[in-house]
mmCIF file of C-alpha atoms in Angstrom:
data_model
loop_
_atom_site.group_PDB
_atom_site.id
_atom_site.type_symbol
_atom_site.label_atom_id
_atom_site.label_comp_id
_atom_site.label_asym_id
_atom_site.label_seq_id
_atom_site.Cartn_x
_atom_site.Cartn_y
_atom_site.Cartn_z
ATOM 1 C CA MET A 71 129.871 18.469 -114.781
ATOM 2 C CA ALA A 72 133.409 18.345 -116.156
ATOM 3 C CA ASP A 73 134.289 15.057 -117.848
ATOM 4 C CA PRO A 74 138.074 14.925 -118.329
ATOM 5 C CA PHE A 75 138.019 11.171 -118.945
ATOM 6 C CA GLY A 76 135.440 11.468 -121.707
ATOM 7 C CA GLU A 77 137.108 14.503 -123.255
ATOM 8 C CA ALA A 78 140.456 12.712 -123.203
ATOM 9 C CA TYR A 79 138.952 9.663 -124.913
ATOM 10 C CA ARG A 80 137.309 11.844 -127.564
ATOM 11 C CA GLY A 81 140.540 13.783 -128.060
ATOM 12 C CA TYR A 82 142.607 10.622 -128.459
ATOM 13 C CA LEU A 83 140.146 9.241 -130.997
ATOM 14 C CA SER A 84 140.511 12.525 -132.926
ATOM 15 C CA GLY A 85 144.303 12.260 -132.962
ATOM 16 C CA ASN A 86 145.153 14.405 -129.919
ATOM 17 C CA HIS A 87 147.397 12.247 -127.739
ATOM 18 C CA GLU A 88 147.829 14.779 -124.936
ATOM 19 C CA PRO A 89 147.942 12.783 -121.670
ATOM 20 C CA MET A 90 145.531 13.139 -118.783
ATOM 21 C CA VAL A 91 146.992 14.569 -115.597
ATOM 22 C CA ILE A 92 146.373 12.745 -112.309
ATOM 23 C CA GLU A 93 146.403 14.818 -109.127
ATOM 24 C CA ARG A 94 146.426 13.386 -105.614
ATOM 25 C CA GLU A 95 145.227 15.367 -102.610
ATOM 26 C CA ASP A 96 148.759 15.671 -101.199
ATOM 27 C CA GLY A 97 150.029 17.431 -104.327
ATOM 28 C CA TYR A 98 151.532 14.397 -106.092
ATOM 29 C CA VAL A 99 151.040 14.662 -109.868
ATOM 30 C CA ASP A 100 151.382 12.015 -112.584
ATOM 31 C CA THR A 101 150.149 11.478 -116.138
ATOM 32 C CA ASP A 102 147.928 8.753 -117.549
ATOM 33 C CA ASN A 103 148.825 7.190 -120.886
ATOM 34 C CA LEU A 104 145.629 7.150 -122.945
ATOM 35 C CA GLU A 105 147.001 4.571 -125.373
ATOM 36 C CA SER A 106 146.385 1.825 -122.815
ATOM 37 C CA TYR A 107 142.625 2.522 -122.808
ATOM 38 C CA PHE A 108 142.506 1.798 -126.548
ATOM 39 C CA ALA A 109 144.835 -1.222 -126.440
ATOM 40 C CA SER A 110 144.051 -4.340 -128.436
ATOM 41 C CA TYR A 111 144.072 -7.757 -126.773
ATOM 42 C CA SER A 112 147.653 -8.466 -127.869
ATOM 43 C CA ASP A 113 148.796 -5.570 -125.669
ATOM 44 C CA PHE A 114 146.765 -6.508 -122.567
ATOM 45 C CA PRO A 115 148.839 -7.314 -119.446
ATOM 46 C CA ALA A 116 149.470 -11.029 -118.919
ATOM 47 C CA CYS A 117 147.351 -11.157 -115.754
ATOM 48 C CA GLN A 118 144.350 -9.744 -117.649
ATOM 49 C CA LYS A 119 144.758 -12.175 -120.539
ATOM 50 C CA LYS A 120 144.782 -15.115 -118.133
ATOM 51 C CA ALA A 121 141.752 -13.865 -116.216
ATOM 52 C CA LEU A 122 139.757 -13.184 -119.379
ATOM 53 C CA GLU A 123 139.960 -16.888 -120.195
ATOM 54 C CA LYS A 124 137.585 -17.414 -117.244
ATOM 55 C CA ALA A 125 134.767 -15.231 -118.617
ATOM 56 C CA LYS A 126 131.511 -17.061 -119.255
ATOM 57 C CA GLY A 127 127.930 -16.433 -120.290
ATOM 58 C CA ARG A 128 126.369 -12.982 -120.067
ATOM 59 C CA VAL A 129 128.948 -10.331 -119.151
ATOM 60 C CA LEU A 130 128.750 -6.955 -117.397
ATOM 61 C CA ASP A 131 131.800 -4.688 -117.811
ATOM 62 C CA ILE A 132 131.804 -2.021 -115.072
ATOM 63 C CA GLY A 133 133.689 1.202 -115.692
ATOM 64 C CA MET A 134 134.008 0.142 -119.315
ATOM 65 C CA GLY A 135 135.712 3.327 -120.541
ATOM 66 C CA VAL A 136 136.003 3.147 -124.335
ATOM 67 C CA GLY A 137 135.189 -0.562 -124.398
ATOM 68 C CA ARG A 138 138.634 -2.151 -124.503
ATOM 69 C CA VAL A 139 137.499 -5.289 -122.633
ATOM 70 C CA ALA A 140 133.911 -5.282 -123.895
ATOM 71 C CA LEU A 141 135.015 -5.240 -127.528
ATOM 72 C CA HIS A 142 137.396 -8.153 -127.019
ATOM 73 C CA LEU A 143 134.683 -10.244 -125.371
ATOM 74 C CA GLN A 144 132.127 -9.305 -128.041
ATOM 75 C CA LYS A 145 134.520 -10.578 -130.702
ATOM 76 C CA LYS A 146 134.749 -13.839 -128.748
ATOM 77 C CA GLY A 147 130.961 -14.202 -129.006
ATOM 78 C CA PHE A 148 129.914 -13.049 -125.532
ATOM 79 C CA ASP A 149 126.746 -11.068 -124.787
ATOM 80 C CA VAL A 150 128.281 -7.969 -123.151
ATOM 81 C CA VAL A 151 126.777 -4.925 -121.447
ATOM 82 C CA GLY A 152 129.176 -2.103 -120.595
ATOM 83 C CA ILE A 153 128.468 0.657 -118.075
ATOM 84 C CA ASP A 154 130.208 3.940 -117.338
ATOM 85 C CA ILE A 155 129.312 7.292 -115.762
ATOM 86 C CA SER A 156 130.830 9.343 -118.608
ATOM 87 C CA ASP A 157 128.492 10.280 -121.468
ATOM 88 C CA LEU A 158 131.449 10.900 -123.758
ATOM 89 C CA ALA A 159 133.042 7.554 -122.881
ATOM 90 C CA ILE A 160 129.776 5.809 -123.707
ATOM 91 C CA SER A 161 129.585 7.679 -127.008
ATOM 92 C CA VAL A 162 133.144 6.690 -127.934
ATOM 93 C CA ALA A 163 132.546 3.071 -126.876
ATOM 94 C CA ARG A 164 129.471 2.891 -129.106
ATOM 95 C CA GLU A 165 131.375 4.395 -132.031
ATOM 96 C CA ARG A 166 134.043 1.739 -131.557
ATOM 97 C CA GLY A 167 131.426 -1.016 -131.742
ATOM 98 C CA VAL A 168 130.216 -1.771 -128.208
ATOM 99 C CA LYS A 169 126.632 -2.927 -128.786
ATOM 100 C CA PHE A 170 125.171 -2.318 -125.337
ATOM 101 C CA ALA A 171 126.684 0.669 -123.501
ATOM 102 C CA LEU A 172 124.711 2.243 -120.657
ATOM 103 C CA LYS A 173 125.197 5.205 -118.323
ATOM 104 C CA MET A 174 125.271 3.726 -114.830
ATOM 105 C CA SER A 175 127.491 3.794 -111.762
ATOM 106 C CA ALA A 176 129.031 0.599 -110.427
ATOM 107 C CA CYS A 177 128.062 1.937 -106.996
ATOM 108 C CA ASP A 178 124.362 2.196 -107.910
ATOM 109 C CA LEU A 179 123.591 -0.788 -110.114
ATOM 110 C CA ASP A 180 120.100 -1.189 -111.566
ATOM 111 C CA PHE A 181 119.723 -4.641 -113.123
ATOM 112 C CA PRO A 182 117.315 -7.518 -112.406
ATOM 113 C CA ASP A 183 118.365 -10.529 -110.344
ATOM 114 C CA ASN A 184 120.453 -13.199 -112.100
ATOM 115 C CA ARG A 185 120.990 -10.956 -115.140
ATOM 116 C CA PHE A 186 124.682 -11.827 -115.669
ATOM 117 C CA ASP A 187 127.144 -14.706 -115.346
ATOM 118 C CA THR A 188 130.383 -12.686 -115.284
ATOM 119 C CA VAL A 189 131.256 -9.200 -114.084
ATOM 120 C CA MET A 190 134.460 -7.596 -115.339
ATOM 121 C CA ALA A 191 136.129 -5.092 -112.978
ATOM 122 C CA LEU A 192 139.574 -4.711 -114.521
ATOM 123 C CA GLY A 193 142.015 -1.814 -114.267
ATOM 124 C CA ASN A 194 141.560 -0.975 -110.553
ATOM 125 C CA ASN A 195 137.784 -1.120 -110.938
ATOM 126 C CA PHE A 196 137.472 -3.408 -107.912
ATOM 127 C CA GLY A 197 137.914 -0.246 -105.845
ATOM 128 C CA LEU A 198 135.777 2.160 -107.889
ATOM 129 C CA CYS A 199 133.396 2.843 -105.003
ATOM 130 C CA GLY A 200 136.215 4.265 -102.916
ATOM 131 C CA SER A 201 136.208 2.656 -99.453
ATOM 132 C CA PRO A 202 136.071 -0.857 -97.968
ATOM 133 C CA ASP A 203 132.429 -0.417 -96.912
ATOM 134 C CA MET A 204 131.326 0.960 -100.277
ATOM 135 C CA VAL A 205 133.202 -1.713 -102.224
ATOM 136 C CA ALA A 206 131.646 -4.424 -100.036
ATOM 137 C CA ALA A 207 128.206 -2.910 -100.733
ATOM 138 C CA MET A 208 128.932 -3.047 -104.474
ATOM 139 C CA LEU A 209 129.927 -6.710 -104.156
ATOM 140 C CA VAL A 210 126.648 -7.473 -102.364
ATOM 141 C CA ARG A 211 124.710 -5.890 -105.241
ATOM 142 C CA LEU A 212 126.784 -7.815 -107.778
ATOM 143 C CA ARG A 213 125.958 -11.006 -105.928
ATOM 144 C CA ARG A 214 122.257 -10.338 -106.541
ATOM 145 C CA ILE A 215 122.530 -9.628 -110.267
ATOM 146 C CA LEU A 216 124.830 -12.593 -110.939
ATOM 147 C CA SER A 217 123.657 -16.166 -111.489
ATOM 148 C CA ASP A 218 124.223 -18.825 -108.826
ATOM 149 C CA ASP A 219 127.575 -19.809 -110.341
ATOM 150 C CA GLY A 220 128.377 -16.266 -111.449
ATOM 151 C CA ILE A 221 131.882 -14.843 -111.048
ATOM 152 C CA ILE A 222 133.604 -11.482 -110.757
ATOM 153 C CA ILE A 223 136.908 -10.948 -112.547
ATOM 154 C CA ALA A 224 138.519 -8.096 -110.628
ATOM 155 C CA GLU A 225 141.804 -6.273 -110.588
ATOM 156 C CA SER A 226 143.770 -3.925 -108.371
ATOM 157 C CA LEU A 227 147.182 -2.426 -108.078
ATOM 158 C CA ASP A 228 148.819 -3.566 -104.833
ATOM 159 C CA PRO A 229 149.570 -0.224 -103.134
ATOM 160 C CA LEU A 230 152.280 -1.726 -100.935
ATOM 161 C CA ASN A 231 154.238 -2.951 -103.963
ATOM 162 C CA THR A 232 156.238 0.267 -104.197
ATOM 163 C CA THR A 233 159.452 1.783 -102.901
ATOM 164 C CA LEU A 234 158.698 5.380 -103.923
ATOM 165 C CA PRO A 235 158.914 7.718 -100.897
ATOM 166 C CA GLU A 236 156.012 9.881 -102.110
ATOM 167 C CA HIS A 237 153.686 6.849 -102.092
ATOM 168 C CA LEU A 238 154.991 5.420 -98.827
ATOM 169 C CA SER A 239 154.532 8.751 -97.032
ATOM 170 C CA TYR A 240 150.970 9.074 -98.371
ATOM 171 C CA GLN A 241 150.171 5.565 -97.172
ATOM 172 C CA GLU A 242 151.538 6.397 -93.729
ATOM 173 C CA GLU A 243 149.391 9.532 -93.606
ATOM 174 C CA ASN A 244 146.352 7.415 -94.507
ATOM 175 C CA ARG A 245 147.105 5.029 -91.653
ATOM 176 C CA SER A 246 147.386 7.948 -89.226
ATOM 177 C CA ARG A 247 143.892 9.039 -90.317
ATOM 178 C CA GLY A 248 142.453 5.555 -89.877
ATOM 179 C CA LYS A 249 142.209 4.892 -93.612
ATOM 180 C CA PRO A 250 143.505 1.937 -95.634
ATOM 181 C CA PRO A 251 146.939 2.738 -97.103
ATOM 182 C CA GLY A 252 145.593 2.427 -100.647
ATOM 183 C CA GLN A 253 142.554 4.711 -100.289
ATOM 184 C CA ILE A 254 143.495 7.512 -102.670
ATOM 185 C CA ARG A 255 141.729 10.848 -103.035
ATOM 186 C CA THR A 256 142.377 11.945 -106.582
ATOM 187 C CA ARG A 257 141.118 13.870 -109.581
ATOM 188 C CA PHE A 258 141.921 14.054 -113.287
ATOM 189 C CA ARG A 259 142.643 16.985 -115.601
ATOM 190 C CA TYR A 260 142.618 17.083 -119.377
ATOM 191 C CA GLY A 261 143.159 20.409 -121.098
ATOM 192 C CA LYS A 262 140.873 22.895 -119.340
ATOM 193 C CA SER A 263 138.585 20.159 -118.002
ATOM 194 C CA VAL A 264 139.111 19.422 -114.301
ATOM 195 C CA GLY A 265 137.214 16.551 -112.693
ATOM 196 C CA ALA A 266 135.815 16.382 -109.173
ATOM 197 C CA TRP A 267 137.821 14.867 -106.332
ATOM 198 C CA TYR A 268 136.880 11.258 -105.601
ATOM 199 C CA ASP A 269 138.195 8.266 -103.662
ATOM 200 C CA LEU A 270 139.662 5.174 -105.329
ATOM 201 C CA LEU A 271 140.522 2.137 -103.230
ATOM 202 C CA LEU A 272 143.637 0.169 -104.152
ATOM 203 C CA THR A 273 143.912 -3.062 -102.176
ATOM 204 C CA THR A 274 146.533 -5.611 -101.285
ATOM 205 C CA PRO A 275 145.479 -9.212 -102.025
ATOM 206 C CA ALA A 276 144.832 -9.680 -98.287
ATOM 207 C CA GLU A 277 142.595 -6.591 -98.169
ATOM 208 C CA MET A 278 140.717 -7.715 -101.273
ATOM 209 C CA LYS A 279 140.165 -11.114 -99.661
ATOM 210 C CA THR A 280 138.783 -9.552 -96.460
ATOM 211 C CA ILE A 281 136.424 -7.158 -98.270
ATOM 212 C CA SER A 282 135.209 -9.888 -100.629
ATOM 213 C CA GLU A 283 134.512 -12.353 -97.840
ATOM 214 C CA ARG A 284 132.438 -9.725 -96.009
ATOM 215 C CA ALA A 285 130.168 -9.628 -99.056
ATOM 216 C CA GLY A 286 129.918 -13.385 -99.596
ATOM 217 C CA TRP A 287 132.721 -13.887 -102.109
ATOM 218 C CA THR A 288 135.867 -16.015 -102.158
ATOM 219 C CA ILE A 289 139.026 -15.525 -104.214
ATOM 220 C CA SER A 290 139.108 -18.768 -106.188
ATOM 221 C CA GLU A 291 142.023 -17.851 -108.473
ATOM 222 C CA MET A 292 144.682 -15.153 -108.582
ATOM 223 C CA PHE A 293 146.969 -14.126 -111.433
ATOM 224 C CA TYR A 294 150.110 -12.084 -110.860
ATOM 225 C CA TYR A 295 153.087 -11.692 -113.160
ATOM 226 C CA PRO A 296 156.062 -9.487 -112.190
ATOM 227 C CA GLU A 297 156.243 -8.091 -115.717
ATOM 228 C CA SER A 298 152.750 -6.624 -115.173
ATOM 229 C CA GLY A 299 154.081 -4.508 -112.308
ATOM 230 C CA PRO A 300 152.052 -4.233 -109.092
ATOM 231 C CA MET A 301 148.779 -5.213 -110.806
ATOM 232 C CA TYR A 302 147.084 -8.508 -109.977
ATOM 233 C CA THR A 303 143.825 -10.043 -111.175
ATOM 234 C CA VAL A 304 141.476 -12.417 -109.366
ATOM 235 C CA VAL A 305 138.411 -14.546 -109.962
ATOM 236 C CA LEU A 306 135.803 -14.167 -107.211
ATOM 237 C CA SER A 307 133.272 -16.963 -106.704
ATOM 238 C CA LYS A 308 130.224 -16.960 -104.451
ATOM 239 C CA SER A 309 130.939 -18.392 -101.002
#
C-alpha cells in the first residue's frame, strides 16, 4: 500500500523538503508543510503547549507521526508509547529517539485495561476515525485502556472558523448529504506515492462535546488562542 506520509517523512529527514499535496474529493488541492511535523516544543502552537502541561503518568500518543509530541514528553520523563499505521513513520520516529513505537490504528486499539493515564490526540487526531460514530467508538475503547482518572488531550480544527468559499461550499454539500460539515474525504500525494481516500472528521467545540459525551467523556478544559488559527485543544475527563 502506498505510504505518502511515511515517504514524505523519510524524504524530509534526508533533506528533501518537497511538500505533501492534500486532495479533497471535490477537487480542492492544498499542500502540507512537513516542517511542522518535525517542530521542536518551542515552535508548538500555544494551545498545544498549554494542553501538554496537563499530561500525566503513562502516555499513549495516537497517530504519532515522527514523534514530535512523544519525544517532548519523553524528555520530560514520561513513559510514552506512540502508535501509527505507517511503517516508515514508525521507522523515522524510532530513529529520532522514540523508545516505544508500535504499528497500530487508533480505530482498532489493542492494549490491556488501565494501561495508560493520558492519551494524546493532537493535530486533528480527535477525528482520525472519520465519522461521529467511529470517533465515539474510539473514545469508548480509550475509556477502557485509561485509568479511572485518565484523560484524553485532543485537538481539532474548527471547520466553521473559515470564510473561504471553497470550504463553505464543501460544508454545505456535506449538510445536503446528511454529513457533518467537517467530515472531509481526502487523500495525500508525495512524489509518485498516492494514498488511499479516507475520511477525517473536523469538529466544532459543540460537536466534540456531543460526541465525547456519547462515549462517557466530558470536556473539562479548553484552550484556544486566535494566533493558533482555527485549532483548539481540550482535556477530556471521564464522566
